[in-house]
Coordinates of C-alpha atoms and ligand atoms in Angstrom, one line a residue:
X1 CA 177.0 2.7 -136.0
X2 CA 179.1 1.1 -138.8
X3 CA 182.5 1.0 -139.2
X4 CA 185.3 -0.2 -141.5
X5 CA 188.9 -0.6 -141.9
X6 CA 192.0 1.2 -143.7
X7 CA 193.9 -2.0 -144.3
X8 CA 197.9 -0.9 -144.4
X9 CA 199.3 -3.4 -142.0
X10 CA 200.2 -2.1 -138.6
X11 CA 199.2 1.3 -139.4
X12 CA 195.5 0.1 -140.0
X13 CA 192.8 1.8 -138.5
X14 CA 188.8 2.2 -138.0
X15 CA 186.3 4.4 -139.5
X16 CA 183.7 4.6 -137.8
X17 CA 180.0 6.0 -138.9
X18 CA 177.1 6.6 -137.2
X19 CA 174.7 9.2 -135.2
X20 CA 176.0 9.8 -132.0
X21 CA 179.2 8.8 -132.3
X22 CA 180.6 10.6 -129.0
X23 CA 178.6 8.6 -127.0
X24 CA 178.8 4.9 -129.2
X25 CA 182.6 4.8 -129.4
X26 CA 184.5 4.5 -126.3
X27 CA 186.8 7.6 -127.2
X28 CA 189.3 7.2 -124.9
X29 CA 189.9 3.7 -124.9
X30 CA 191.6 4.9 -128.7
X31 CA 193.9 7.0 -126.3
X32 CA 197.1 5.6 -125.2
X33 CA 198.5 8.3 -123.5
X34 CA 197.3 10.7 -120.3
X35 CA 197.5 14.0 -122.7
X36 CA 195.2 15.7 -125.3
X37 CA 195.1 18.2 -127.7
X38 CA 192.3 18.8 -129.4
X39 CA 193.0 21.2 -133.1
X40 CA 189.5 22.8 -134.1
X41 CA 188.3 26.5 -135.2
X42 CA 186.8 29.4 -134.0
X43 CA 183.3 28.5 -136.0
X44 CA 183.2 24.5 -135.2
X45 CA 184.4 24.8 -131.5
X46 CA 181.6 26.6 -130.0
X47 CA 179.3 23.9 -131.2
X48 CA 181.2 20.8 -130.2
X49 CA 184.2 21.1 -128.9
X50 CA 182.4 20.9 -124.6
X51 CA 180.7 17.7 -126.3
X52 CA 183.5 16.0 -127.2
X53 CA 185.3 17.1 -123.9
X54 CA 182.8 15.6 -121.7
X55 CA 183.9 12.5 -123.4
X56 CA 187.5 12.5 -122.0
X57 CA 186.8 13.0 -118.1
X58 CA 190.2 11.2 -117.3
X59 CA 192.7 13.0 -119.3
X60 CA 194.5 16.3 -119.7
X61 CA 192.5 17.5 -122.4
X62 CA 194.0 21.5 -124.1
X63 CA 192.8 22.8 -127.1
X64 CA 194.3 25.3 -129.5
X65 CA 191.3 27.4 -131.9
X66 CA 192.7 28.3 -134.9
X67 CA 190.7 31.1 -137.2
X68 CA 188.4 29.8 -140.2
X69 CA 189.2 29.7 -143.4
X70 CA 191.9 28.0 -146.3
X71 CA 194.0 31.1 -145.8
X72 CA 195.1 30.1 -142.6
X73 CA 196.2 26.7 -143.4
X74 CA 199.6 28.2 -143.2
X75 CA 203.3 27.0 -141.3
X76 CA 202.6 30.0 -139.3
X77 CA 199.3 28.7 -138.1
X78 CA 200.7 25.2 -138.1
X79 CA 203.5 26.7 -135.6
X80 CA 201.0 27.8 -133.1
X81 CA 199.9 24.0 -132.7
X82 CA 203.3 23.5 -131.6
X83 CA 203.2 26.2 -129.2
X84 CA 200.1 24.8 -127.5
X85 CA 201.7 21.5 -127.8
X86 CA 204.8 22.7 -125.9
X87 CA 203.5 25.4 -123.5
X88 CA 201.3 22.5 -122.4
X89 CA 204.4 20.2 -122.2
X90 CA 202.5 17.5 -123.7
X91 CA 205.2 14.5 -124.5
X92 CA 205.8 11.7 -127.1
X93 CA 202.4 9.8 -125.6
X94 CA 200.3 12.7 -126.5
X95 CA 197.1 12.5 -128.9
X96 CA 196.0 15.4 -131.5
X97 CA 192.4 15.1 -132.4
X98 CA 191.5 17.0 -135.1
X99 CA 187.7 18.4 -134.6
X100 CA 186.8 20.3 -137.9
X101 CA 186.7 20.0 -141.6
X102 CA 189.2 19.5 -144.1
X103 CA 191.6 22.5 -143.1
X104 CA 191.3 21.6 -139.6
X105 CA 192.3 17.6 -140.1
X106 CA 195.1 18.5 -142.6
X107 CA 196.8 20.8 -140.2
X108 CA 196.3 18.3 -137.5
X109 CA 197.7 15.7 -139.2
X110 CA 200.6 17.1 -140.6
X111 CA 201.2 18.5 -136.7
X112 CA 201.3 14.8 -135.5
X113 CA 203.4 13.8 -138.3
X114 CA 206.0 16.3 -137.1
X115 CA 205.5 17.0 -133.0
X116 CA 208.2 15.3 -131.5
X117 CA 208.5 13.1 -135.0
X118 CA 205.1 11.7 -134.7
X119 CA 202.4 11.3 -132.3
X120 CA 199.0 10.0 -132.7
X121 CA 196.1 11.7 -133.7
X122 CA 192.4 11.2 -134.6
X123 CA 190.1 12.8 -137.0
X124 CA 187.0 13.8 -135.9
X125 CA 185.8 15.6 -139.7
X126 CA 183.3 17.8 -139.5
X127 CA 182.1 18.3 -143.2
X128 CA 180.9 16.2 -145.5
X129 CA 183.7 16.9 -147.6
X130 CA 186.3 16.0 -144.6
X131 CA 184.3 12.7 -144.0
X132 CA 184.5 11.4 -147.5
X133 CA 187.5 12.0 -148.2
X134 CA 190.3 14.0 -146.6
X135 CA 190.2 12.6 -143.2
X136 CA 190.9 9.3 -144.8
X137 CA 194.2 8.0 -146.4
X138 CA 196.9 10.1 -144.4
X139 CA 197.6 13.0 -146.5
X140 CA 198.4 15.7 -144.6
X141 CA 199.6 19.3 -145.1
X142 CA 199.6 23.0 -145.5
X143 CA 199.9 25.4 -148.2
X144 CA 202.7 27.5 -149.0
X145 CA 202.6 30.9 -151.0
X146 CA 203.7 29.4 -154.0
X147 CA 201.4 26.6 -154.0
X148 CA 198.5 24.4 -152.4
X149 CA 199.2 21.6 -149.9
X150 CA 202.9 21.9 -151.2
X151 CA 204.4 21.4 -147.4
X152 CA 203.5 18.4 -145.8
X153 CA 203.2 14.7 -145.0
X154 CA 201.7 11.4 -145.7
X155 CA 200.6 10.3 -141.8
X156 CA 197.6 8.1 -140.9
X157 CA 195.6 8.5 -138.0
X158 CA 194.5 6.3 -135.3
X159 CA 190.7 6.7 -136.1
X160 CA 188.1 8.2 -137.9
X161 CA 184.9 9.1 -136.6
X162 CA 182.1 10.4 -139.0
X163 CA 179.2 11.8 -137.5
X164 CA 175.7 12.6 -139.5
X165 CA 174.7 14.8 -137.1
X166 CA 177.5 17.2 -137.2
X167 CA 177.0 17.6 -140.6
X168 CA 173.4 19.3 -139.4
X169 CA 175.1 22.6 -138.6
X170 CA 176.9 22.6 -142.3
X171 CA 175.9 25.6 -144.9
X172 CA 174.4 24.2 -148.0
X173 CA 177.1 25.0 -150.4
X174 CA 179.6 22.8 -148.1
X175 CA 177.3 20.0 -148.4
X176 CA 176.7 20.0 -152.0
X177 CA 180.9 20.6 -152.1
X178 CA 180.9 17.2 -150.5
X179 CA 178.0 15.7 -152.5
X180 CA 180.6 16.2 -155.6
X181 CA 183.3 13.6 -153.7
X182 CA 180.7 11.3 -152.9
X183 CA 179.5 11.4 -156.6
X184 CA 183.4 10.9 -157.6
X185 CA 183.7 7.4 -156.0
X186 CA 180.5 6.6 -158.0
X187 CA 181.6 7.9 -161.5
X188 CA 185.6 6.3 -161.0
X189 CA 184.9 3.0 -159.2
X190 CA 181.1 1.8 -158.7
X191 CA 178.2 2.4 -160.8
X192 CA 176.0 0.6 -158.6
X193 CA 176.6 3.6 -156.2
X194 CA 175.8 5.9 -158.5
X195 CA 172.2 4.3 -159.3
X196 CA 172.3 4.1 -155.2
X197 CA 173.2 8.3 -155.6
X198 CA 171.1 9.2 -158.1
X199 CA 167.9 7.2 -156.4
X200 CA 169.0 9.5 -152.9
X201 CA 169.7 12.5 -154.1
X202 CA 167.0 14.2 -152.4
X203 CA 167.1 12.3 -149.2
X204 CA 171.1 13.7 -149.4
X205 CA 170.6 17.1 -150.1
X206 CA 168.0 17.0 -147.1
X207 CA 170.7 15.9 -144.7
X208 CA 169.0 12.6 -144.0
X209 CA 171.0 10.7 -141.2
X210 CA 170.5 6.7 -142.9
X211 CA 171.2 8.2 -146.4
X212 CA 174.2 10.5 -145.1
X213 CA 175.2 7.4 -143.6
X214 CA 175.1 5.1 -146.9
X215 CA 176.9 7.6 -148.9
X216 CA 179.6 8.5 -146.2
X217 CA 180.2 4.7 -145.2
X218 CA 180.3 3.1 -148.9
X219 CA 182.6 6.5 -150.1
X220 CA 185.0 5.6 -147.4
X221 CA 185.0 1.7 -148.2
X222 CA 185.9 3.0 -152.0
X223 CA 188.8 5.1 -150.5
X224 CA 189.8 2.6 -148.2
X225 CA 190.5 -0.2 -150.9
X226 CA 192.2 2.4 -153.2
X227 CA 194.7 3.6 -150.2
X228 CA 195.1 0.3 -149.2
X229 CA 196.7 -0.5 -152.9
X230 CA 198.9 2.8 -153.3
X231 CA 199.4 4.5 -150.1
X232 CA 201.8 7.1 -151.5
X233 CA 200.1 7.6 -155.1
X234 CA 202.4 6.0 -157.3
X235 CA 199.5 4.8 -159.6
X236 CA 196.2 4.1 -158.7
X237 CA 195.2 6.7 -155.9
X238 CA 195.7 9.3 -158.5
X239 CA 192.2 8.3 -160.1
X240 CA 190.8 9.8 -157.0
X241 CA 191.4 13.5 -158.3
X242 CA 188.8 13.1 -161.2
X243 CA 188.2 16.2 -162.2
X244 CA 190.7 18.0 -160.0
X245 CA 193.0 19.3 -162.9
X246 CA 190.5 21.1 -164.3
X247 CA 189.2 22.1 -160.4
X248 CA 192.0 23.6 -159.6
X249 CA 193.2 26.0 -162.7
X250 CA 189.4 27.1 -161.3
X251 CA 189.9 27.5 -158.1
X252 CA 193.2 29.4 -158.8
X253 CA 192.0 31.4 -161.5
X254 CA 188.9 32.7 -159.3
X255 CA 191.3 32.6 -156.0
X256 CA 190.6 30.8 -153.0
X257 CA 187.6 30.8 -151.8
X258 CA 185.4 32.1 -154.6
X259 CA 184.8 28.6 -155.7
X260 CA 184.7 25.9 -153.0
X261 CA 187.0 22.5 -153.9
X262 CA 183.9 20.9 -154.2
X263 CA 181.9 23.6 -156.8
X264 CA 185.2 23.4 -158.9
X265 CA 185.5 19.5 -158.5
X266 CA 181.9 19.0 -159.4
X267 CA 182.5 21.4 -163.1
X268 CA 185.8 19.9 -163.4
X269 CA 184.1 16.1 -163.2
X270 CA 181.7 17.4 -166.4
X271 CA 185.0 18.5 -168.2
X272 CA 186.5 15.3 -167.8
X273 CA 183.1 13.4 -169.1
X274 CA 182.9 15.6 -172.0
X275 CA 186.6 15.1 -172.8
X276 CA 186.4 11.4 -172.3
X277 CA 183.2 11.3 -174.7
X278 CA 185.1 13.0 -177.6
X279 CA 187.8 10.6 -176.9
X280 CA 184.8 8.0 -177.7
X281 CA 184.8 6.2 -174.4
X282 CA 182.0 7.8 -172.6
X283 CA 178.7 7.3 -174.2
X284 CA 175.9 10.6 -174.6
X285 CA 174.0 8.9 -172.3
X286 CA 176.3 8.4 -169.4
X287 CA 177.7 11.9 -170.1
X288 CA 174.1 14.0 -169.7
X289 CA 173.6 10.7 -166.2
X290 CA 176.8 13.2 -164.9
X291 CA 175.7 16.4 -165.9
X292 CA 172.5 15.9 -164.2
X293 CA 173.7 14.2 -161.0
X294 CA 176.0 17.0 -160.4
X295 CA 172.9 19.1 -161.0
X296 CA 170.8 17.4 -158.6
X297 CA 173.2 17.5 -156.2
X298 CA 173.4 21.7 -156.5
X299 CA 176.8 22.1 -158.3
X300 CA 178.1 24.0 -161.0
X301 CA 178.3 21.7 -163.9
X302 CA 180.5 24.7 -165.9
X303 CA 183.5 26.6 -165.6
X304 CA 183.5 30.8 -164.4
X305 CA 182.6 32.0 -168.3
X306 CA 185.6 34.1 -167.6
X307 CA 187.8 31.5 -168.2
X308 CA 189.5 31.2 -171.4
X309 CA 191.2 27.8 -172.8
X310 CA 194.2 29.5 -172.7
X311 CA 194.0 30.0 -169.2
X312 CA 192.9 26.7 -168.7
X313 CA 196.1 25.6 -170.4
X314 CA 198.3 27.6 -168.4
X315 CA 197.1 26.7 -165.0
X316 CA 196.6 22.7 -166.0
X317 CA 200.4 22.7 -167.0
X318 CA 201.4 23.5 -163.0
X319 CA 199.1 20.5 -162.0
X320 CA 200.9 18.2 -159.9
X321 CA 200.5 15.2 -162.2
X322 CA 202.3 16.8 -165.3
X323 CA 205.2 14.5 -166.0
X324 CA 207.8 15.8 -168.7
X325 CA 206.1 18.9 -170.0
X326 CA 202.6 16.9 -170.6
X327 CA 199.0 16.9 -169.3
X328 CA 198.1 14.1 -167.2
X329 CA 194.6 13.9 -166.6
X330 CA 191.8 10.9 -165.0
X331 CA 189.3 10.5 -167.6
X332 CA 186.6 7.9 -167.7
X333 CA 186.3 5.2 -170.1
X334 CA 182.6 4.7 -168.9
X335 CA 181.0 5.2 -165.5
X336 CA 182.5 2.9 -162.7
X337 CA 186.0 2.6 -164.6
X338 CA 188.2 6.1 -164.5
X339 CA 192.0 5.9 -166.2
X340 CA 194.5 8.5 -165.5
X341 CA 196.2 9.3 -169.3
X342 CA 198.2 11.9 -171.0
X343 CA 197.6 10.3 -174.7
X344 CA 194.8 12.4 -175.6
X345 CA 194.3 14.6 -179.0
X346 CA 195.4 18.1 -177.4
X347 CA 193.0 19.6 -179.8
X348 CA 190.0 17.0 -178.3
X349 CA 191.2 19.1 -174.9
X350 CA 191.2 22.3 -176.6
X351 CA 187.3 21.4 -177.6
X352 CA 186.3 20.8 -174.1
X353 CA 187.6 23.9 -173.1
X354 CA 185.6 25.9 -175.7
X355 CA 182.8 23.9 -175.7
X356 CA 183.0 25.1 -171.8
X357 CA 183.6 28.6 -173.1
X358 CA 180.3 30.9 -173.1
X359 CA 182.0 34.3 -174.3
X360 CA 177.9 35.3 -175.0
X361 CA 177.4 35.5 -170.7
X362 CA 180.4 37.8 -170.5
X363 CA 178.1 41.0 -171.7
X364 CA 175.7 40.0 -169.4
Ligands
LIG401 P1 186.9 23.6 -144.4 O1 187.7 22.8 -143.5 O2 187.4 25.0 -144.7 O3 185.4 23.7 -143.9 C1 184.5 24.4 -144.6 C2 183.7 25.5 -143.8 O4 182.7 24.8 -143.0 C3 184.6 26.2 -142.8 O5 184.2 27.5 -142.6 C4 184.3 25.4 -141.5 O6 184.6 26.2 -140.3 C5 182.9 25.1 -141.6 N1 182.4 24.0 -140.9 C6 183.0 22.8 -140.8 N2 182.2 21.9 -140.2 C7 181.1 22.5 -139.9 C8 179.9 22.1 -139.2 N3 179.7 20.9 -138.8 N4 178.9 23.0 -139.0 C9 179.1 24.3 -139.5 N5 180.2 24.7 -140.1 C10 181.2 23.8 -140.3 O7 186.7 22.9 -145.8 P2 186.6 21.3 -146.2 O8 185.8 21.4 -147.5 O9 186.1 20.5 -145.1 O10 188.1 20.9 -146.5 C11 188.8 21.6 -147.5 C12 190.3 21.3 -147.2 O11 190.5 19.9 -147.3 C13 191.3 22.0 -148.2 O12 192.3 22.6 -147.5 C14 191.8 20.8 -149.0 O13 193.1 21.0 -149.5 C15 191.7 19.7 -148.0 N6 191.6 18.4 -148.6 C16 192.5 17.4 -148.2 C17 192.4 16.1 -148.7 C18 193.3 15.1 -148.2 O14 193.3 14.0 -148.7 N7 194.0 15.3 -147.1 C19 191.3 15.8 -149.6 C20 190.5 16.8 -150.1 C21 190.6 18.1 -149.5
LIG402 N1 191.9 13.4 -152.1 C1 192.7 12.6 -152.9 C2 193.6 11.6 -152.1 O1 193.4 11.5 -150.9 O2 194.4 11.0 -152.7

């Protein structure tokens, strides 16, 4: 087992990753209270959730099993955490731990944020995607109708635990999803762990436990430092959503769940290289090292050929990081070193998105 830290003062905290992790770390001794309430969903409890149980013999331990899937990542659903919470009479000493991926640990967390204004909780992430990245750094949240994570909190947990062999039970497509964050740190922050990426691909894609456990371990240490510097994304934590802009007009266009995040990360990461090469930072070279990572790791390295540049346009200009009318976008001025910018050439964007553009497929 490894383990590192989220340095933000007295809200710092472990992450912890390893095989076996419900037996290595003493699980309760991270429990302050008498009282549990364990958040996970109707696929990932059946396979885990007696496990982790067993591992809290001396508490009240409830659960609450909410259905599968982004569309339930709603206030509604969120409310009947608080009904568990409540029927259970579970007080201000109480722990949530969050057993489940991404939708699960945002739910949770934004549930301890707001249970009695705040309680503890700790993520137990059960994707790749989840163990990466959204289990770590505190954002929290649901979606409303009128937009993604658009209700919610910035809350840290307690602890992270990230365990390889959870990730066993995952269906491919969520592992490549979370192959395209892991590949993210690499391309914004740390060449040397894309050379370390591109040498593992294989041993990745084949759910290797000591590879998993390189990829998951130095991904986190990446997100860690850049929390640790902006917390509440005032600057720097913004170059964490390479490729996200153009990932999300995606994944709204197509509606949720048609694309995973991770499929429409991983196309949006190539828009971004081949934007930041016709801005003439990123070289040929460096731009065909991200097409082909992405497509070693299984992803889509394109956008649906449905989607016109106009459309493009018009969903990139709701993005959270447009800031008086304009574009903001992380772009890369070579691997390792990513720069979030709205002076671009509009019409260098406008290239991207055609040069994305396959009309030809559509009479396919
Ligand atoms: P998810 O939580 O929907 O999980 C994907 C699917 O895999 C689900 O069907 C789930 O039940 C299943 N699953 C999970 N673990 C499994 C396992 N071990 N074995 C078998 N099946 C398993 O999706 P995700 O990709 O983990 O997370 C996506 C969510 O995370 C989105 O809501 C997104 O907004 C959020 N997110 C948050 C942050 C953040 O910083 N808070 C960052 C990125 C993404
Ligand atoms: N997933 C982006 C962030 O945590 O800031």
């Amino acid at each position: 087992m490894r383990q590192l830290t989220v340095e933000l003062g007295e809200r710092s905290y472990p992450i912890y990753v390893g095989e076996n992790l419900f037996k290595t770390v003493d699980l309760q001794g991270l429990i302050k209270g008498k009282q549990v309430m364990i958040v996970s969903n109707e696929t990932i409890a059946p396979l885990y959730l007696d496990q982790l149980k067993q591992q809290l013999p001396d508490l009240q331990v409830d659960e609450v099993i909410l259905p599968d899937g982004e569309s339930f990542k709603t206030l509604e659903h969120l409310n009947s955490i608080f009904d568990a919470l409540l029927r259970m009479k579970h007080n201000r000493t109480t722990t949530l731990i969050a057993l489940g991926g991404g939708v699960v640990g945002d739910m949770t967390g934004f549930a301890a944020a707001s249970y009695q204004r705040g309680v503890d909780f700790i993520q137990i992430p059960t994707t790749l995607l989840s163990q990466v990245d959204s289990s770590v750094g505190g954002k929290t949240g649901v979606n409303h109708p009128l937009g993604k994570n658009m209700i919610g909190a910035f809350y840290q947990p307690k602890a992270v635990l990230a365990d390889t062999k959870i990730l066993r039970s995952l269906p491919p497509r969520e592992l490549a999803a979370g192959l395209a964050e892991v590949i993210k740190y690499g391309l914004i922050y740390d060449e040397t762990f894309l050379n370390w990426i591109e040498a593992n691909i294989e041993q990745l894609n084949n759910l290797e436990p000591k590879a998993l456990a390189e990829a998951i371990y130095r991904s986190c240490k990446i997100k860690a430092e850049v929390v640790a510097q902006d917390e509440r994304e005032g600057g720097i934590r913004a170059i964490l959503n390479l490729g996200h802009t153009f990932g999300h007009a995606i994944e709204t266009d197509q509606g949720y769940g048609t694309w995973l995040h991770g499929e429409a990360v991983g196309a949006g990461m190539q828009m971004a290289a081949d934007l930041s090469n016709r801005l003439g930072w990123m070289s040929d070279s460096d731009l065909a090292r991200t097409q082909a990572i992405l497509k070693a790791a299984h992803l889509p390295t394109e956008p649906p050929p449905s989607m016109e540049p106009q459309r493009f346009i018009e969903l990139m200009s709701v993005d959270k990081k447009v800031l008086d009318g304009r574009i903001r976008l992380v772009l890369l001025k070579r691997i390792g070193e990513a720069v979030i910018t709205d002076s671009f050439d509009p019409a260098l964007l406008q290239q991207t998105l055609e040069q994305h553009y396959a009309p030809e497929t559509l009479t396919e």
